[in-house]
Amino acid sequence: MPGKIILGSIIPLNWMNIVNRVALITGISGQDGFYLTEFLSNKGYDVHGVVLLGQEANCHPQATIHHGDLSDGSNLGAILHSVQPHEVYNLGAQSHVRFSFDIPISTANVTGLGAIRMLESVREHQQQTGREVRFYQASSSEMFGRAEKSPQNEHTPFRPRSPYACAKAFAFWQTVNYREAYNLFACNGILFNHESPKRGEAFVTRKITRAATRIKLGLQERLQLGNLDAKRDWGFAGDYVEAMWLMLQHDQPDDFVIATGETHSVREFLHEVFSYLDLDWEEYVDIDPNLFRPSEIEVLCGDSSKASQSLGWKAGVSFSELARMMTDHDRQLAETEKRMLDAAQSTG
Ligand code: NAP
Ligand code: G4F
């Protein structure tokens, strides 16, 4: 590999290019924020994040924290001026689809208007300083909603089915518009569901792996779920953050679908996890009608061939590997919980 010699060692040129680069991430205390911080730090980036007060403990230790709120926006410009980032990743959102039906207005404010607040701050910063700032918007496969065509790609029309998806569609088009109107290097990653041991416990995969492992150790008896027939294209978050970065290294700003190309039902995920633990899920699961959504997306499946051809990106972790990775992690959590409970009982 070509490189420059510094103090007797060869530094690859691609590594030289990204040393001293600075990234600013909103939503850094979430699942993707954690993996993206790890990924960028390993590449030599100085990583900063916008964090709501009280969420500092959930952030990756490599990140420098700045308190801010996407629903307010008064200090977002000031954060940009002090951090001087080369890349901004807008991951902050009220990201729970079911919950967005309960709080549609604040979802629109954070998830939709939050994106335009960031875009405006970036545009102003770029105009005032003359420095290019590349912008990534965390768009979602939820925007496809009741899609007429499967698998979905960059040409599939949006048919959103939740307040969350409507807010994401607004943010998507604002990002496209800032690219076209102001020549901003702004990209949408249209990511399909991606999971990990860092996934929030209110999302179905993590809810299942937490409950199944606790059931296995006698810490929980039952698991309440909603629609088991829904199908999603589930990948691993660690793979997906690389795609975000690749989009911002591309020669042109563009929009990309990121997915595995496989779809599985919630029922299949249940089977994968419970059978890995030598349990029969049907003995433990109750259906709770309150967990169904006023409008549901029955099936999502993505075609990421554009990302594969233009960015060289491909999902690495299979459905089964993902389910097992999350189950192994949560089994350790359950074992720790059990040890603490046993110790408390034996001393008390
Ligand atoms: P997540 O775990 O829910 O993280 C969202 C982050 O946004 C959290 O750090 C949250 O802070 C922060 N946030 C919420 N309200 C905020 C506000 N008012 N101001 C600033 N930050 C705020 O979501 P994720 O799974 O990492 O996903 C990252 C992004 O990708 C989100 O925009 C999501 O909508 C989108 N997306 C996710 C998927 C997926 O399958 N994971 C797929 C497509 C798109 P708290 O920690 O305080 O809650
Ligand atoms: O895990 P979920 O809540 O994820 P959902 O709604 O697909 O949204 C996630 O992925 C989107 C990308 O497509 C992101 F944009 C979004 O931010 C989020 O990360 O639900 C998956 C499926 C749904 O069909 C739901 O109805 O699981 C079904 N489900 C069945 N029982 C349940 C439950 N979902 C949850 N959260 N809880 C249940 O008890």
XYZ file of C-alpha atoms and ligand atoms in Angstrom:
435
model
C 0.000 0.000 0.000
C 1.427 3.461 -0.879
C 2.319 5.635 2.080
C 4.480 8.388 3.583
C 7.319 7.577 5.953
C 6.924 9.272 9.328
C 9.433 8.453 12.097
C 10.456 5.300 10.243
C 6.982 3.771 9.903
C 4.802 3.641 6.816
C 1.419 5.339 7.246
C -1.116 4.315 4.581
C -2.350 7.327 2.602
C -6.018 6.587 3.224
C -5.286 6.655 6.969
C -3.329 9.927 6.630
C -6.358 11.490 4.981
C -8.641 10.925 7.917
C -6.278 11.601 10.764
C -7.261 14.849 12.545
C -10.744 14.713 11.114
C -13.559 15.787 13.391
C -17.100 14.360 13.491
C -20.183 15.660 15.278
C -22.967 13.146 16.017
C -26.465 13.941 17.244
C -28.188 11.025 19.005
C -24.771 9.806 20.142
C -26.249 8.203 23.284
C -28.328 5.800 21.156
C -27.443 2.438 19.631
C -25.987 3.763 16.351
C -24.268 6.657 18.112
C -22.311 4.143 20.168
C -21.188 2.024 17.202
C -20.449 5.057 15.027
C -18.287 6.614 17.760
C -16.347 3.360 18.057
C -15.956 3.090 14.274
C -14.831 6.705 13.758
C -12.522 6.704 16.798
C -10.794 3.615 15.409
C -10.224 5.564 12.198
C -8.532 8.363 14.137
C -11.460 10.814 14.209
C -12.002 13.235 17.053
C -15.649 12.440 17.877
C -18.076 14.909 19.465
C -21.732 14.395 20.293
C -24.880 16.380 21.040
C -26.458 14.851 24.140
C -29.610 15.529 26.130
C -28.902 16.365 29.755
C -28.782 13.177 31.824
C -27.832 10.802 28.957
C -24.052 11.160 29.291
C -23.591 7.704 30.840
C -24.920 5.998 27.686
C -22.288 7.569 25.457
C -19.117 5.878 24.242
C -16.165 6.902 26.477
C -14.215 8.197 23.426
C -16.813 10.895 22.705
C -16.624 14.543 23.790
C -20.061 15.607 24.976
C -21.959 18.836 24.265
C -25.371 19.320 25.807
C -28.075 20.175 23.306
C -31.607 19.387 22.202
C -32.832 18.914 18.631
C -36.257 20.202 19.648
C -34.776 23.531 20.699
C -31.888 24.290 18.418
C -30.711 27.535 20.044
C -27.205 26.270 20.717
C -26.731 23.847 17.790
C -24.977 26.522 15.720
C -22.710 27.399 18.648
C -21.771 23.723 19.058
C -20.883 23.542 15.360
C -18.730 26.671 15.611
C -16.840 25.335 18.608
C -16.375 21.770 17.275
C -15.623 22.730 13.628
C -16.566 19.289 12.315
C -15.728 17.919 8.877
C -18.698 15.542 9.082
C -22.058 15.789 10.859
C -24.158 12.668 11.450
C -27.755 13.501 12.383
C -28.853 10.366 14.254
C -30.941 12.090 16.955
C -34.632 11.207 16.883
C -37.642 10.014 18.789
C -37.163 6.692 17.014
C -39.869 4.435 18.467
C -42.637 3.900 15.897
C -45.387 2.727 18.278
C -44.652 5.585 20.702
C -44.843 8.122 17.850
C -48.620 7.490 17.691
C -48.846 8.666 21.337
C -46.595 11.721 20.904
C -46.930 12.722 17.215
C -46.181 16.403 17.719
C -42.977 16.031 19.677
C -41.926 13.253 17.265
C -42.420 15.686 14.368
C -40.479 18.319 16.289
C -37.428 16.186 17.148
C -37.343 13.729 14.240
C -38.563 16.059 11.484
C -37.808 19.652 12.469
C -34.647 18.528 14.316
C -33.132 17.605 10.958
C -33.832 21.017 9.430
C -32.408 22.722 12.526
C -29.174 20.778 11.948
C -29.201 21.449 8.195
C -29.647 25.189 8.795
C -26.815 25.229 11.350
C -24.530 23.417 8.896
C -25.481 25.716 6.012
C -24.832 28.852 8.100
C -21.560 27.473 9.457
C -20.347 26.583 5.965
C -21.357 29.989 4.626
C -19.602 31.877 7.448
C -16.393 29.845 7.535
C -16.037 28.662 3.928
C -15.267 25.139 5.250
C -17.130 22.196 3.728
C -19.163 20.206 6.253
C -20.562 16.882 5.035
C -23.984 15.933 6.403
C -25.538 12.501 6.978
C -29.275 12.168 7.650
C -30.511 8.980 9.365
C -33.425 8.188 7.076
C -35.469 5.067 7.521
C -37.077 2.191 5.628
C -40.224 3.110 7.616
C -40.735 5.825 4.971
C -41.585 3.118 2.401
C -44.540 2.087 4.552
C -47.098 0.215 2.521
C -44.762 -0.155 -0.439
C -46.130 -1.370 -3.743
C -42.919 -3.107 -4.683
C -40.546 -5.490 -2.908
C -37.644 -5.289 -2.353
C -37.543 -1.511 -1.873
C -34.756 0.571 -3.404
C -33.913 4.261 -3.893
C -36.678 4.574 -6.538
C -39.509 3.099 -4.461
C -42.100 5.799 -3.576
C -42.660 6.591 0.095
C -46.015 5.670 1.649
C -45.416 6.392 5.383
C -47.687 4.693 7.934
C -46.805 6.379 11.248
C -46.110 9.844 12.672
C -42.472 8.749 12.938
C -42.308 7.766 9.259
C -43.976 11.044 8.193
C -41.397 13.008 10.197
C -38.557 10.992 8.618
C -39.964 11.598 5.123
C -40.000 15.356 5.850
C -36.368 15.184 6.991
C -35.435 13.113 3.922
C -36.771 15.720 1.483
C -35.247 18.623 3.417
C -31.876 16.894 3.116
C -32.341 16.463 -0.650
C -33.449 20.087 -0.911
C -30.409 21.449 0.976
C -28.226 19.451 -1.400
C -29.961 20.870 -4.467
C -30.607 24.440 -3.256
C -27.360 25.150 -1.385
C -24.991 22.582 -2.857
C -24.508 21.033 0.581
C -22.772 17.638 0.658
C -25.867 16.049 2.242
C -26.711 12.334 2.069
C -29.648 10.214 3.187
C -28.934 6.709 4.394
C -32.233 4.834 4.059
C -31.454 2.190 6.629
C -33.557 -0.885 7.225
C -33.871 -2.257 10.768
C -30.540 -2.848 12.447
C -30.040 -4.319 15.868
C -27.311 -5.207 18.358
C -26.727 -5.797 22.064
C -26.969 -1.975 22.353
C -30.500 -1.883 20.895
C -33.075 -0.147 23.112
C -35.140 -2.640 25.123
C -38.464 -1.330 23.762
C -37.667 -2.563 20.222
C -38.921 -6.041 19.444
C -35.640 -7.917 18.914
C -34.064 -6.738 22.161
C -37.347 -7.136 24.040
C -37.290 -10.789 22.931
C -33.614 -11.503 23.731
C -33.905 -9.838 27.164
C -37.076 -11.748 28.033
C -35.990 -15.147 26.660
C -32.702 -15.122 28.579
C -34.457 -14.001 31.785
C -37.078 -16.742 31.315
C -34.268 -19.284 30.827
C -32.785 -18.315 34.212
C -36.114 -18.215 36.033
C -36.138 -14.417 36.401
C -39.300 -13.862 34.329
C -42.304 -16.034 33.461
C -44.050 -14.552 30.417
C -43.431 -12.249 27.442
C -46.155 -9.958 26.004
C -45.905 -9.097 22.310
C -48.035 -7.572 19.547
C -48.037 -8.479 15.840
C -45.907 -11.597 15.281
C -46.606 -11.690 11.533
C -44.784 -8.427 10.755
C -41.651 -8.991 8.675
C -38.513 -6.895 8.784
C -35.118 -6.838 7.077
C -32.889 -7.090 10.150
C -29.127 -6.412 10.041
C -26.349 -5.679 12.540
C -25.852 -2.031 13.619
C -22.052 -2.418 13.591
C -22.170 -3.107 9.829
C -24.592 -0.249 9.158
C -22.528 2.567 10.723
C -19.752 1.786 8.237
C -22.236 2.511 5.436
C -22.980 5.944 6.982
C -19.288 6.813 6.891
C -18.802 5.441 3.358
C -21.602 7.717 2.095
C -19.740 10.777 3.366
C -16.454 9.616 1.743
C -18.122 9.183 -1.667
C -17.179 11.641 -4.451
C -20.814 12.846 -4.808
C -23.535 13.341 -2.186
C -26.346 10.854 -2.778
C -29.017 8.688 -1.110
C -28.530 4.974 -0.442
C -30.616 2.048 0.773
C -28.805 -0.083 3.356
C -30.241 -3.538 4.026
C -29.478 -7.255 4.073
C -32.011 -8.184 1.354
C -33.574 -10.864 3.607
C -36.848 -10.522 5.466
C -38.023 -12.477 8.536
C -41.100 -12.342 10.729
C -41.154 -11.507 14.444
C -42.279 -15.136 14.907
C -39.111 -16.368 13.168
C -36.954 -14.173 15.419
C -38.747 -15.622 18.453
C -38.098 -19.146 17.213
C -34.422 -18.405 16.523
C -33.810 -17.025 20.037
C -35.894 -19.443 22.103
C -34.681 -22.551 20.268
C -31.055 -21.383 20.723
C -31.858 -21.458 24.480
C -33.564 -24.891 24.118
C -36.984 -23.363 24.853
C -40.293 -23.466 22.967
C -41.439 -19.835 22.567
C -45.110 -20.821 22.268
C -45.125 -21.838 25.945
C -44.126 -18.344 27.123
C -45.568 -15.699 24.763
C -48.891 -13.841 25.226
C -50.400 -11.606 22.571
C -51.304 -8.159 23.919
C -53.667 -6.216 21.592
C -52.367 -2.943 23.104
C -49.020 -3.619 21.454
C -50.496 -3.572 17.934
C -50.142 -0.321 15.980
C -53.005 1.797 14.603
C -51.399 1.270 11.184
C -48.731 -1.353 10.641
C -46.160 -2.115 7.961
C -46.562 -5.821 7.276
C -43.322 -6.379 5.382
C -40.091 -4.550 4.615
C -37.220 -5.882 2.529
C -34.399 -3.763 1.098
C -32.354 -3.849 -2.079
C -28.958 -2.284 -1.336
C -27.332 -3.053 -4.695
C -26.630 0.660 -5.301
C -24.612 0.847 -2.034
C -22.867 -2.371 -2.940
C -21.849 -1.069 -6.379
C -21.013 2.544 -5.464
C -19.704 2.208 -1.909
C -18.542 -1.407 -1.828
C -20.818 -1.983 1.183
C -22.377 -5.324 2.069
C -24.042 -6.627 5.242
C -21.753 -9.020 7.106
C -23.834 -10.530 9.934
C -26.651 -12.977 9.139
C -30.095 -13.092 10.779
C -29.153 -16.156 12.805
C -25.761 -14.718 13.885
C -27.470 -11.490 14.945
C -30.067 -13.310 17.064
C -27.346 -15.400 18.718
C -25.045 -12.423 19.343
C -27.859 -10.552 21.108
C -28.934 -13.652 23.037
C -25.377 -14.398 24.226
C -25.019 -10.819 25.442
C -28.356 -10.790 27.248
C -27.744 -14.206 28.783
C -24.690 -12.710 30.509
C -26.806 -9.802 31.764
C -29.382 -12.263 33.109
C -26.676 -14.367 34.786
C -25.330 -11.265 36.553
C -28.849 -10.340 37.649
C -29.399 -13.888 38.959
C -26.103 -13.911 40.881
C -26.985 -10.588 42.530
C -30.469 -11.832 43.401
C -29.105 -15.096 44.864
C -26.477 -13.187 46.872
C -29.111 -10.777 48.236
C -31.366 -13.701 49.196
C -28.559 -15.634 50.928
C -27.460 -12.602 52.998
C -30.999 -11.390 53.710
P -31.958 5.365 19.267
O -31.158 4.321 19.974
O -33.369 5.586 19.635
O -31.149 6.737 19.388
C -31.760 7.977 19.145
C -30.946 9.044 19.837
O -31.584 10.313 19.681
C -30.774 8.817 21.337
O -29.445 9.123 21.671
C -31.724 9.853 21.920
O -31.357 10.289 23.210
C -31.536 10.989 20.919
N -32.568 11.991 21.055
C -33.908 11.805 21.307
N -34.515 13.011 21.414
C -33.552 13.956 21.235
C -33.548 15.376 21.255
N -34.670 16.089 21.493
N -32.388 16.033 21.050
C -31.239 15.335 20.837
N -31.162 13.999 20.822
C -32.319 13.322 21.012
O -31.919 5.095 17.690
P -30.849 4.274 16.817
O -31.374 2.887 16.628
O -29.487 4.502 17.344
O -31.042 4.993 15.413
C -30.288 6.147 15.083
C -31.063 6.967 14.056
O -31.328 6.171 12.907
C -32.432 7.466 14.524
O -32.651 8.709 13.906
C -33.411 6.440 13.974
O -34.658 7.034 13.794
C -32.740 6.102 12.661
N -32.971 4.759 12.145
C -32.788 3.670 12.942
C -32.960 2.402 12.433
C -32.755 1.173 13.291
O -33.225 0.106 12.884
N -32.044 1.261 14.402
C -33.320 2.241 11.083
C -33.473 3.376 10.294
C -33.282 4.633 10.831
P -31.788 9.431 24.514
O -30.646 8.506 24.705
O -31.953 10.444 25.549
O -33.079 8.745 24.171
O -38.692 -3.330 16.745
P -39.762 -2.447 16.266
O -40.382 -1.514 17.244
O -39.148 -1.678 15.015
P -39.839 -0.872 13.818
O -41.192 -0.427 14.146
O -39.668 -1.681 12.582
O -38.904 0.433 13.753
C -37.497 0.354 13.862
O -36.939 0.210 12.574
C -37.148 1.336 11.699
C -36.499 0.995 10.358
O -37.424 0.288 9.567
C -36.534 2.559 12.334
F -36.677 3.618 11.500
C -37.195 2.831 13.673
O -36.566 3.943 14.285
C -37.006 1.606 14.565
O -35.633 1.486 14.846
O -40.949 -3.310 15.633
C -40.712 -4.271 14.627
C -41.995 -5.047 14.376
C -43.227 -4.159 14.176
O -43.951 -4.628 13.080
C -44.040 -4.332 15.450
O -45.443 -4.215 15.279
O -42.273 -5.827 15.540
C -43.658 -5.747 15.834
N -43.870 -6.020 17.260
C -44.605 -7.068 17.738
N -44.616 -7.010 19.083
C -43.411 -5.300 18.286
C -43.889 -5.926 19.444
N -42.642 -4.191 18.330
C -42.314 -3.694 19.558
N -41.524 -2.597 19.626
N -42.796 -4.267 20.708
C -43.580 -5.379 20.701
O -43.967 -5.879 21.756
